[in-house]
Amino acid sequence: RPHGRAVPDRDAELHPGQFMRIHQSYLVAKKHITGREGNQILLPNKILPIGETYRKGVMEYFGDGGR
């Protein structure tokens, strides 16, 4: 792993603003997010958990300031 980064993180660098890390295991394209319920992100055919580490940033994206 050159530069100590995981491969999925490079995708976000190649397309800044288009992706959001919501969990250590999940990098999602913002255009596919249909909503949020509690600590989960809703996609058209999936529900994914929001990891504790990423919760504040996700909540800020949705306009509720990390609460």
PDB file of C-alpha atoms in Angstrom:
ATOM      1  CA  ARG A   1       0.000   0.000   0.000  1.00  0.00           C
ATOM      2  CA  PRO A   2       1.985   2.986  -1.190  1.00  0.00           C
ATOM      3  CA  HIS A   3       1.625   6.093   0.960  1.00  0.00           C
ATOM      4  CA  GLY A   4      -0.189   4.048   3.641  1.00  0.00           C
ATOM      5  CA  ARG A   5      -3.647   4.489   2.100  1.00  0.00           C
ATOM      6  CA  ALA A   6      -6.254   1.897   1.261  1.00  0.00           C
ATOM      7  CA  VAL A   7      -7.266   1.663  -2.393  1.00  0.00           C
ATOM      8  CA  PRO A   8     -10.885   2.872  -1.860  1.00  0.00           C
ATOM      9  CA  ASP A   9      -9.603   6.159  -0.415  1.00  0.00           C
ATOM     10  CA  ARG A  10      -7.841   6.876  -3.705  1.00  0.00           C
ATOM     11  CA  ASP A  11     -11.197   6.741  -5.486  1.00  0.00           C
ATOM     12  CA  ALA A  12     -12.359   9.692  -3.382  1.00  0.00           C
ATOM     13  CA  GLU A  13      -9.207  11.608  -4.324  1.00  0.00           C
ATOM     14  CA  LEU A  14      -9.799  10.990  -8.024  1.00  0.00           C
ATOM     15  CA  HIS A  15     -13.374  12.262  -7.774  1.00  0.00           C
ATOM     16  CA  PRO A  16     -13.420  14.803  -4.925  1.00  0.00           C
ATOM     17  CA  GLY A  17     -16.853  15.532  -3.512  1.00  0.00           C
ATOM     18  CA  GLN A  18     -18.498  12.571  -5.221  1.00  0.00           C
ATOM     19  CA  PHE A  19     -17.877   9.923  -2.560  1.00  0.00           C
ATOM     20  CA  MET A  20     -18.356   9.697   1.185  1.00  0.00           C
ATOM     21  CA  ARG A  21     -16.741   7.256   3.575  1.00  0.00           C
ATOM     22  CA  ILE A  22     -19.500   6.082   5.930  1.00  0.00           C
ATOM     23  CA  HIS A  23     -17.762   3.079   7.476  1.00  0.00           C
ATOM     24  CA  GLN A  24     -14.336   1.471   7.385  1.00  0.00           C
ATOM     25  CA  SER A  25     -15.799  -1.000   4.876  1.00  0.00           C
ATOM     26  CA  TYR A  26     -17.980   1.374   2.847  1.00  0.00           C
ATOM     27  CA  LEU A  27     -17.200   4.247   0.501  1.00  0.00           C
ATOM     28  CA  VAL A  28     -20.425   5.320  -1.205  1.00  0.00           C
ATOM     29  CA  ALA A  29     -21.181   7.550  -4.156  1.00  0.00           C
ATOM     30  CA  LYS A  30     -23.198  10.506  -2.842  1.00  0.00           C
ATOM     31  CA  LYS A  31     -25.448  10.486  -5.910  1.00  0.00           C
ATOM     32  CA  HIS A  32     -26.773   7.054  -4.874  1.00  0.00           C
ATOM     33  CA  ILE A  33     -27.685   8.007  -1.305  1.00  0.00           C
ATOM     34  CA  THR A  34     -31.462   8.221  -0.992  1.00  0.00           C
ATOM     35  CA  GLY A  35     -31.551   9.112   2.701  1.00  0.00           C
ATOM     36  CA  ARG A  36     -30.552   8.345   6.264  1.00  0.00           C
ATOM     37  CA  GLU A  37     -32.407   6.657   9.093  1.00  0.00           C
ATOM     38  CA  GLY A  38     -30.695   6.733  12.457  1.00  0.00           C
ATOM     39  CA  ASN A  39     -27.221   5.272  12.023  1.00  0.00           C
ATOM     40  CA  GLN A  40     -27.850   3.860   8.559  1.00  0.00           C
ATOM     41  CA  ILE A  41     -27.466   5.161   5.009  1.00  0.00           C
ATOM     42  CA  LEU A  42     -30.198   4.291   2.548  1.00  0.00           C
ATOM     43  CA  LEU A  43     -29.298   3.364  -1.018  1.00  0.00           C
ATOM     44  CA  PRO A  44     -31.747   2.237  -3.719  1.00  0.00           C
ATOM     45  CA  ASN A  45     -31.406  -1.484  -2.885  1.00  0.00           C
ATOM     46  CA  LYS A  46     -29.299  -1.506   0.297  1.00  0.00           C
ATOM     47  CA  ILE A  47     -29.113  -0.198   3.826  1.00  0.00           C
ATOM     48  CA  LEU A  48     -25.575   0.340   5.129  1.00  0.00           C
ATOM     49  CA  PRO A  49     -24.376   1.103   8.654  1.00  0.00           C
ATOM     50  CA  ILE A  50     -22.635   4.356   9.520  1.00  0.00           C
ATOM     51  CA  GLY A  51     -19.447   3.637  11.463  1.00  0.00           C
ATOM     52  CA  GLU A  52     -18.805   5.447  14.733  1.00  0.00           C
ATOM     53  CA  THR A  53     -15.638   7.047  13.332  1.00  0.00           C
ATOM     54  CA  TYR A  54     -17.516   8.532  10.362  1.00  0.00           C
ATOM     55  CA  ARG A  55     -20.820   9.421  12.073  1.00  0.00           C
ATOM     56  CA  LYS A  56     -20.106  13.125  12.691  1.00  0.00           C
ATOM     57  CA  GLY A  57     -19.099  13.796   9.087  1.00  0.00           C
ATOM     58  CA  VAL A  58     -22.127  11.933   7.739  1.00  0.00           C
ATOM     59  CA  MET A  59     -24.489  13.789  10.056  1.00  0.00           C
ATOM     60  CA  GLU A  60     -22.952  17.125   9.006  1.00  0.00           C
ATOM     61  CA  TYR A  61     -23.490  16.167   5.370  1.00  0.00           C
ATOM     62  CA  PHE A  62     -27.176  15.668   6.171  1.00  0.00           C
ATOM     63  CA  GLY A  63     -27.297  18.979   8.028  1.00  0.00           C
ATOM     64  CA  ASP A  64     -27.775  17.738  11.566  1.00  0.00           C
ATOM     65  CA  GLY A  65     -24.319  18.573  12.872  1.00  0.00           C
ATOM     66  CA  GLY A  66     -23.231  15.197  14.184  1.00  0.00           C
ATOM     67  CA  ARG A  67     -25.996  14.760  16.730  1.00  0.00           C
TER      68      ARG A  67
END
